Short mmCIF file of C-alpha atoms in Angstrom, two decimals:
data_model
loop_
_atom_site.label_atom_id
_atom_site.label_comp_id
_atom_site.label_asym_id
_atom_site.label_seq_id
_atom_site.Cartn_x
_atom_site.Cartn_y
_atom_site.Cartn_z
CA UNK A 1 -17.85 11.85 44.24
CA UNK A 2 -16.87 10.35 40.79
CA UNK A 3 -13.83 12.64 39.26
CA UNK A 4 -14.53 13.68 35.57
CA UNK A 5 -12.68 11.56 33.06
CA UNK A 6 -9.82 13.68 31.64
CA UNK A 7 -10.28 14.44 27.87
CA UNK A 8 -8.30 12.50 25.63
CA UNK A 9 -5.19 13.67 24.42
CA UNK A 10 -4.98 15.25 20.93
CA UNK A 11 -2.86 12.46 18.85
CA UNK A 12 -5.63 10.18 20.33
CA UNK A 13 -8.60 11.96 18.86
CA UNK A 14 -6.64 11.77 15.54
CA UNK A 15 -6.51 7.81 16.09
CA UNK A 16 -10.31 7.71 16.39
CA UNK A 17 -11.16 9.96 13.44
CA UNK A 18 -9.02 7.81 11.40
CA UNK A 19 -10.33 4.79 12.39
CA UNK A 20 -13.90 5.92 12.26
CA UNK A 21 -13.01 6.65 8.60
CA UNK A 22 -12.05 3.11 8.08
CA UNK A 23 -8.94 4.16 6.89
CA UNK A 24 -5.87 1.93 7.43
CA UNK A 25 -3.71 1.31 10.36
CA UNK A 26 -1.13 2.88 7.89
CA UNK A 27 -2.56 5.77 7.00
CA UNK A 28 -3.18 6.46 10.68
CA UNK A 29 0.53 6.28 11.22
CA UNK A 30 1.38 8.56 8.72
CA UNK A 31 -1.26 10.84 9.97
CA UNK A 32 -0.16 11.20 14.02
CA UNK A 33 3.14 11.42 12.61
CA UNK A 34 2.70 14.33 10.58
CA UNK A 35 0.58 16.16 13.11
CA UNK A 36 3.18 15.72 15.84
CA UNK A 37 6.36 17.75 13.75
CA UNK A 38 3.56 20.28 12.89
CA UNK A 39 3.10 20.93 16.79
CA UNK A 40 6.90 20.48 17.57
CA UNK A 41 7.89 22.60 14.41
CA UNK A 42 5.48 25.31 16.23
CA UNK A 43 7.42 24.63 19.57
CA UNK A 44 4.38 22.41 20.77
CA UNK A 45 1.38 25.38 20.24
CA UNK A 46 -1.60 23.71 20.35
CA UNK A 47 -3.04 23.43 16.47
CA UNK A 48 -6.71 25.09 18.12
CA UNK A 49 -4.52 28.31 18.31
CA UNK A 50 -2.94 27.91 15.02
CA UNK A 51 -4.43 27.98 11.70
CA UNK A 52 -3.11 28.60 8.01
CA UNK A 53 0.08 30.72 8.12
CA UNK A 54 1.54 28.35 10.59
CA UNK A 55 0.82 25.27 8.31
CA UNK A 56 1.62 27.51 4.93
CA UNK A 57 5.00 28.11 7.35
CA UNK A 58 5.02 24.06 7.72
CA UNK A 59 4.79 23.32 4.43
CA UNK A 60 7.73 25.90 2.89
CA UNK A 61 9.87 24.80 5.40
CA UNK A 62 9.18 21.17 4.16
CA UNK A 63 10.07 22.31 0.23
CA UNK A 64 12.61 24.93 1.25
CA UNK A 65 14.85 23.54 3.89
CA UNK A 66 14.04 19.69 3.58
CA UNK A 67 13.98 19.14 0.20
CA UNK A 68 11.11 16.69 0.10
CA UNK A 69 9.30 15.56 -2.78
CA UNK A 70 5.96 16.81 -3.85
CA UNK A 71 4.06 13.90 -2.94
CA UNK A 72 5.67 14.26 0.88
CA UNK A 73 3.89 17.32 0.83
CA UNK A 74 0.93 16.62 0.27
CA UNK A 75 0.89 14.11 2.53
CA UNK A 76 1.48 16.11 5.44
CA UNK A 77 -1.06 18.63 3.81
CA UNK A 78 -3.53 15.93 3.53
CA UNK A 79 -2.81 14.47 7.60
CA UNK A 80 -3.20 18.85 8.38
CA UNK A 81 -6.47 19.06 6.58
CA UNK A 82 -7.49 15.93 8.14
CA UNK A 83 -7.35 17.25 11.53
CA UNK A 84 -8.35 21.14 11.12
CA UNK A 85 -11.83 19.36 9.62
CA UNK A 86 -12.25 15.70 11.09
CA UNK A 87 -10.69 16.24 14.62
CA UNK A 88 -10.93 20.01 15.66
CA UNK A 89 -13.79 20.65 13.53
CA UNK A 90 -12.42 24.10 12.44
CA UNK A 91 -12.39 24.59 8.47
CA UNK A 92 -9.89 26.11 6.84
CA UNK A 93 -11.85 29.12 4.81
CA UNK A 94 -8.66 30.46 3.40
CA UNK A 95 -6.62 29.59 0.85
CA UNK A 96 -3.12 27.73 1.54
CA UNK A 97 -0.67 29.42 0.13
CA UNK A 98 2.37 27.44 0.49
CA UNK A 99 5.30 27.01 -1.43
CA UNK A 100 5.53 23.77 -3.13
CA UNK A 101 7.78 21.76 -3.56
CA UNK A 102 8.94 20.71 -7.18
CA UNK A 103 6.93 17.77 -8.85
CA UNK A 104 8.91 15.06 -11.26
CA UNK A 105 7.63 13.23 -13.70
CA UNK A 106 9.90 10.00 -13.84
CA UNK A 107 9.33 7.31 -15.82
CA UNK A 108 9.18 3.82 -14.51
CA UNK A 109 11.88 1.34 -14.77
CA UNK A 110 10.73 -1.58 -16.75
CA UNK A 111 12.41 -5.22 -16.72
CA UNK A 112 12.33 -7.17 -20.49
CA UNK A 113 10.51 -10.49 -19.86
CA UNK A 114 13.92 -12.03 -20.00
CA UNK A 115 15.02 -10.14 -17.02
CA UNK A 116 12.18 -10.35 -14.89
CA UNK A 117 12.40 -14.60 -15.63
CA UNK A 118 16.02 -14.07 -14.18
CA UNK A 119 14.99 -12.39 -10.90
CA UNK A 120 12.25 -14.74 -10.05
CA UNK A 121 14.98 -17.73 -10.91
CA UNK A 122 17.31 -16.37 -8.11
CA UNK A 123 14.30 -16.44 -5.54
CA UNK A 124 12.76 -19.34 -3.71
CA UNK A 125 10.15 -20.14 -1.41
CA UNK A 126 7.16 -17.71 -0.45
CA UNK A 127 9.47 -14.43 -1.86
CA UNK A 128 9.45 -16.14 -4.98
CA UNK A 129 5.55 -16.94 -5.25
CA UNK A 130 4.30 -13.21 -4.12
CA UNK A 131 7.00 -11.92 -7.11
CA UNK A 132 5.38 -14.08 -9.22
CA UNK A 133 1.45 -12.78 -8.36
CA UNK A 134 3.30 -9.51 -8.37
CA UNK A 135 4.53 -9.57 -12.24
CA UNK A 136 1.72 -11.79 -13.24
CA UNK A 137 -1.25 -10.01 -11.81
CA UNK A 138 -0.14 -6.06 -11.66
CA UNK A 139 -0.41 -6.02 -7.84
CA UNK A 140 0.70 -3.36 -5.52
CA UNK A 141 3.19 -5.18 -3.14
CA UNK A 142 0.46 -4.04 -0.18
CA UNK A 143 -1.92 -5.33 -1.96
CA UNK A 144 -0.30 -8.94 -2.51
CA UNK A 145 0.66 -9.08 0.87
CA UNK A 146 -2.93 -8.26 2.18
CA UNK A 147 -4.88 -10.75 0.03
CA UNK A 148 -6.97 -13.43 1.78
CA UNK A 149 -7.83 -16.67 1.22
CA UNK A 150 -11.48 -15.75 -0.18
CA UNK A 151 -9.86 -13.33 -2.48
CA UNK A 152 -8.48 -15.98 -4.64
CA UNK A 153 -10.79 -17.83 -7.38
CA UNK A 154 -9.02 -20.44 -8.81
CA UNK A 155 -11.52 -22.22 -10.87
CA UNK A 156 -11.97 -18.49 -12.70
CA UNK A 157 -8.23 -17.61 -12.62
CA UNK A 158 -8.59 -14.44 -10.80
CA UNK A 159 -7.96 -12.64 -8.13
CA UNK A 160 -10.43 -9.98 -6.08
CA UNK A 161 -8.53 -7.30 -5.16
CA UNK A 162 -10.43 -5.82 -1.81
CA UNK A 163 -9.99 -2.02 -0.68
CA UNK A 164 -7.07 -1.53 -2.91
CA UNK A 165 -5.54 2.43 -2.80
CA UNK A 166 -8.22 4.68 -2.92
CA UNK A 167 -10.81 1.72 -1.10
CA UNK A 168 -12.01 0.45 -4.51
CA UNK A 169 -12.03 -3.30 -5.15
CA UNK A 170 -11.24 -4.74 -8.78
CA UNK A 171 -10.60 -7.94 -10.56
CA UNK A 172 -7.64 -9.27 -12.21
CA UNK A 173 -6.10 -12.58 -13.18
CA UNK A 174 -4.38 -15.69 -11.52
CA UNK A 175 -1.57 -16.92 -14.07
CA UNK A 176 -2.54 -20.48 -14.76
CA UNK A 177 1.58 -20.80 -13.74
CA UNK A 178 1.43 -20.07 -10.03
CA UNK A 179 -1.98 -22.25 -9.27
CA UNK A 180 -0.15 -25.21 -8.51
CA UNK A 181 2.49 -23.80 -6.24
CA UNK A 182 0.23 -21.33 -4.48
CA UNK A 183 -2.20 -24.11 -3.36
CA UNK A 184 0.33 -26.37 -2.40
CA UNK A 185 1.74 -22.90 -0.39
CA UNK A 186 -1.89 -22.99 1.05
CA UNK A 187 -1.88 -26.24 2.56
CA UNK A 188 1.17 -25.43 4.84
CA UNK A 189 -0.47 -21.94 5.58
CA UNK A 190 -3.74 -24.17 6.42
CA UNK A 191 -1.30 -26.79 8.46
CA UNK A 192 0.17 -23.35 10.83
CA UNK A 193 -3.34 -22.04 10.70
CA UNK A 194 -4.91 -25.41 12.28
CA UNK A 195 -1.90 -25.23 15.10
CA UNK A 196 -2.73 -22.02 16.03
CA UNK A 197 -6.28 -22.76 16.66
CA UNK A 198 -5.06 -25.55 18.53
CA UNK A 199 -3.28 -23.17 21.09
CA UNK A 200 -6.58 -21.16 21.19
CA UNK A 201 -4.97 -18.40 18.32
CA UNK A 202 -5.54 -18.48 15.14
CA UNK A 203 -6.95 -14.67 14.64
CA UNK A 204 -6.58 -11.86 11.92
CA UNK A 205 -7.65 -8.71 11.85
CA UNK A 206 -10.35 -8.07 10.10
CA UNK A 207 -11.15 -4.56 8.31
CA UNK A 208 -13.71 -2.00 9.09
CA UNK A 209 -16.28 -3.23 11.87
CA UNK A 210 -16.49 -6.74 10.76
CA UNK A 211 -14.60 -7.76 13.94
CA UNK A 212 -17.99 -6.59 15.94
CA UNK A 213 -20.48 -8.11 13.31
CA UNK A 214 -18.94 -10.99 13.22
CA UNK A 215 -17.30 -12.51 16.04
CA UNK A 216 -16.06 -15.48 15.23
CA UNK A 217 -14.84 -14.46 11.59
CA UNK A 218 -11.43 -14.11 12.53
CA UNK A 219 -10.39 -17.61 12.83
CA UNK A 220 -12.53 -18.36 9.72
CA UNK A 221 -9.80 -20.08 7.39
CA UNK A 222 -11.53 -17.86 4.55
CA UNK A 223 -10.07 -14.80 6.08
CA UNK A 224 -6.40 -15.91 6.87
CA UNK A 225 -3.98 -14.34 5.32
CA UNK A 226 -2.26 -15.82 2.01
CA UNK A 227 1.21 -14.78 3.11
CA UNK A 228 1.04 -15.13 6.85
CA UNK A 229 3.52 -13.73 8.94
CA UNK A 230 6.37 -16.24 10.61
CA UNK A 231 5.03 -15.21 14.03
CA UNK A 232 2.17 -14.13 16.34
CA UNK A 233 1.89 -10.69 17.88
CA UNK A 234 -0.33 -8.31 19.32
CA UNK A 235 -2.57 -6.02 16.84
CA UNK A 236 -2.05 -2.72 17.88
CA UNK A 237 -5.30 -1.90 18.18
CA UNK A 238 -7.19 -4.37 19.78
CA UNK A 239 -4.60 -5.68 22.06
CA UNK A 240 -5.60 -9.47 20.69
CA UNK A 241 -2.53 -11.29 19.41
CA UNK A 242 -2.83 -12.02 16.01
CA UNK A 243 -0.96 -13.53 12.79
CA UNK A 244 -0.08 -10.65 10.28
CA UNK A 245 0.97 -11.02 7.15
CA UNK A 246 4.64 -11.23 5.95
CA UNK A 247 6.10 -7.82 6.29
CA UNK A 248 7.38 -6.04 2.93
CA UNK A 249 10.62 -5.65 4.06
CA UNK A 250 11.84 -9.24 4.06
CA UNK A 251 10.59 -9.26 0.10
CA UNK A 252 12.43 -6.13 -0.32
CA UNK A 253 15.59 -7.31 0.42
CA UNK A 254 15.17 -10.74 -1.44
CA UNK A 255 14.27 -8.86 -4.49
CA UNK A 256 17.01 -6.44 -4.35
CA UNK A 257 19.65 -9.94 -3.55
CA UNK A 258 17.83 -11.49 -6.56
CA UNK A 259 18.75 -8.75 -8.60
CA UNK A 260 22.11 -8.26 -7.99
CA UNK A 261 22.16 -12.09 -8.77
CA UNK A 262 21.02 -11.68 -12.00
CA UNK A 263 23.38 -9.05 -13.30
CA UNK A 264 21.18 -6.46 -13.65
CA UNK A 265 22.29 -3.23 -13.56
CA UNK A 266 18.66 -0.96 -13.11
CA UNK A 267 17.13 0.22 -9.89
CA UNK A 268 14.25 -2.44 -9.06
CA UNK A 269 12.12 -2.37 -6.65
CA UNK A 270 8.97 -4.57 -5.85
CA UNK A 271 7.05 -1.77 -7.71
CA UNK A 272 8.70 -2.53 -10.98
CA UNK A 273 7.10 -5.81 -11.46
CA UNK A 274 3.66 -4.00 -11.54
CA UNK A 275 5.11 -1.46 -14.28
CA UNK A 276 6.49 -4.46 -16.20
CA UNK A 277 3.51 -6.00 -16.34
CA UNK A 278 1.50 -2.85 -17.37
CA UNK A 279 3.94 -2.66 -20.31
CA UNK A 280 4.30 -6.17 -21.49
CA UNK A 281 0.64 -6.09 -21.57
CA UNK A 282 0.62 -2.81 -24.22
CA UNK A 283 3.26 -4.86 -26.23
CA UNK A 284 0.73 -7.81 -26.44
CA UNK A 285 -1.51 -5.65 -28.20
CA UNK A 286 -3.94 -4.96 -25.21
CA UNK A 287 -5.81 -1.77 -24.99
CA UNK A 288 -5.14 0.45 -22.63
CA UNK A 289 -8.59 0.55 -21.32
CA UNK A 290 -8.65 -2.89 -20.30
CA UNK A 291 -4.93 -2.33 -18.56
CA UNK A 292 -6.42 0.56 -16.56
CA UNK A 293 -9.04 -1.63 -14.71
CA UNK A 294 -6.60 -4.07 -13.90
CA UNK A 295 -4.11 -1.98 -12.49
CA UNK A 296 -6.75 -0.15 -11.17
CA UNK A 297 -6.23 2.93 -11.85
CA UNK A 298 -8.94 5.70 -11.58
CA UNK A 299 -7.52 8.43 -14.52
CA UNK A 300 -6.14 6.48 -17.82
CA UNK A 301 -4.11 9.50 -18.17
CA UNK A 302 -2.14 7.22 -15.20
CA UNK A 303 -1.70 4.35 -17.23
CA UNK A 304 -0.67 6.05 -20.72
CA UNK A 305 2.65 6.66 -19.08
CA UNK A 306 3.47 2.85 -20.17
CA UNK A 307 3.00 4.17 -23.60
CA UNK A 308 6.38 6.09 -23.03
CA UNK A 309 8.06 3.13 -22.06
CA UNK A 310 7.46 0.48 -24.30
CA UNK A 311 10.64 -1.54 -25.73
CA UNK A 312 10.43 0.75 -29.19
CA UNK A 313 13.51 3.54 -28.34
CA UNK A 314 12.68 7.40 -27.79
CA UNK A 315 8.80 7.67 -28.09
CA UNK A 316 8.67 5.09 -30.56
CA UNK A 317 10.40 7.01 -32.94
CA UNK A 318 12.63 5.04 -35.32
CA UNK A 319 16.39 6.54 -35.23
CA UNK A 320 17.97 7.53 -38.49
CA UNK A 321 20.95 5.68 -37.87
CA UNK A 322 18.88 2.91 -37.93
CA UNK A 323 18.08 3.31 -41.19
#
């Protein structure tokens, strides 16, 4: 007699929910992750027998004794909700009543054009190129290092983003400046591309289900990667090995090396690119309509913080010393 398959462990059925979401391999991550110090902060009570003091008990200890920032908790709010409704299929009817931890509005740093020429002259090679889509286009780093081949049209100068934050796609440009380099980039990505189909590789990953509808679409050359990653490995959840793209910690650090480089003395990160080119835009004269669907942002109220930032002193209020 056949023995009954033993259920599947918790953190498991929170892999599958996720992934039946089509949410990213990311977000799953963060997800498990969060779930797990919820059980261990509970001394490993299983969350069926828990329900909304223990995560309002979670979520104070998160603001009162760790000191994390607003949006941390709501993250591990979000990955709690997640599993009370997706996973054990037990809604939360009452209110969470948690204390929060304090929000901060901060404004962005923002490099002068000058500046942001200077970092990208102190980097080479492919670090160089995704800095330059990066300032020039208003992409998230993830979303730079996630483009395909098919998402770039160069005889319109633009760039799809696919399944950007929040899983909407949008349009923005390709400077006329980086064509030239990026395709030559291209060829040598095609070159490691053909060699890898030559050792019977060659594979992506392909979001959602597309794998199953389409077989064979993962050695397509119109779904590589732009920015493919140095090596194969295994994707970790199909077992198949693969060729990611480049991870965002080697740009990281040649950003941060470029800047120290260039004498700057502001905290820049691969973010600030993005926020410099929101800005430079305003100072162009571009509305801030127009900026909001190419940074693609869902509230303008998101975008008018570039207002606050532009190159004209305190609010753009003229100082009376100045006078």
């Amino acid at each position: 007699m056949q023995a009954e398959p033993r259920p599947k462990k918790l953190l498991d059925q929170v892999r599958d929910a996720v992934r039946l979401k089509h949410y990213s391999y990311r977000t799953e991550q963060t997800y498990v992750q969060w779930i797990r110090r919820f059980i261990l902060f509970h001394n490993k009570r299983h969350p069926q027998e828990m329900g909304v003091p223990e995560i309002e008990a979670f979520l104070t200890h998160l603001a009162v004794q760790e000191h994390v920032a607003a949006s941390t908790q709501n993250q591990a709010l979000s990955a709690l909700l997640f599993l009370y409704r997706h996973v054990l299929q037990l809604p939360l009817d009452e209110r969470i009543d948690a204390i929060r931890a304090k929000s901060s509005r901060k404004l962005p740093t923002v490099l002068t054009s000058e500046e942001v020429r200077a970092v990208i002259q102190h980097m080479s090679g492919v670090h160089r190129l995704i800095v330059q889509l990066l300032y020039g286009s208003g992409l998230r780093l993830r979303e730079a290092m996630q483009l395909r081949i098919k998402d770039l049209d160069f005889p319109q100068s633009q760039i799809v983003v696919r399944d950007a934050k929040g899983q909407e796609s949008r349009l923005t440009m390709l400077p006329n400046s980086v064509q030239m380099p990026l395709k030559e980039h291209l060829q040598q990505v095609k070159h490691t591309h053909q060699q890898d189909l030559n050792l019977g590789y060659g594979a992506v990953t392909l979001p959602f289900a597309l794998a199953r509808k389409y077989p064979n679409a993962n050695r397509q050359w119109v779904w590589q990667f732009v920015f493919p990653a140095s090596t194969r490995c295994k994707d970790p959840r199909s077992g198949a090995i693969v060729r990611f793209h480049l991870h965002e910690s080697g740009l990281q650090k040649a950003v941060k090396r470029a800047v120290r480089q260039a004498g700057i003395q502001k905290r820049v990160g691969c973010h600030t690119f993005r926020h410099s080119f929101a800005t430079h835009l305003l100072e162009n004269g571009y509305d801030i309509r127009t900026i909001q669907e190419l940074l693609g942002h869902k509230d303008v109220k998101t975008t008018m913080i570039y207002t606050h930032v532009l190159n004209r002193g305190g609010r753009g209020v003229r100082s009376p010393l100045d006078r």
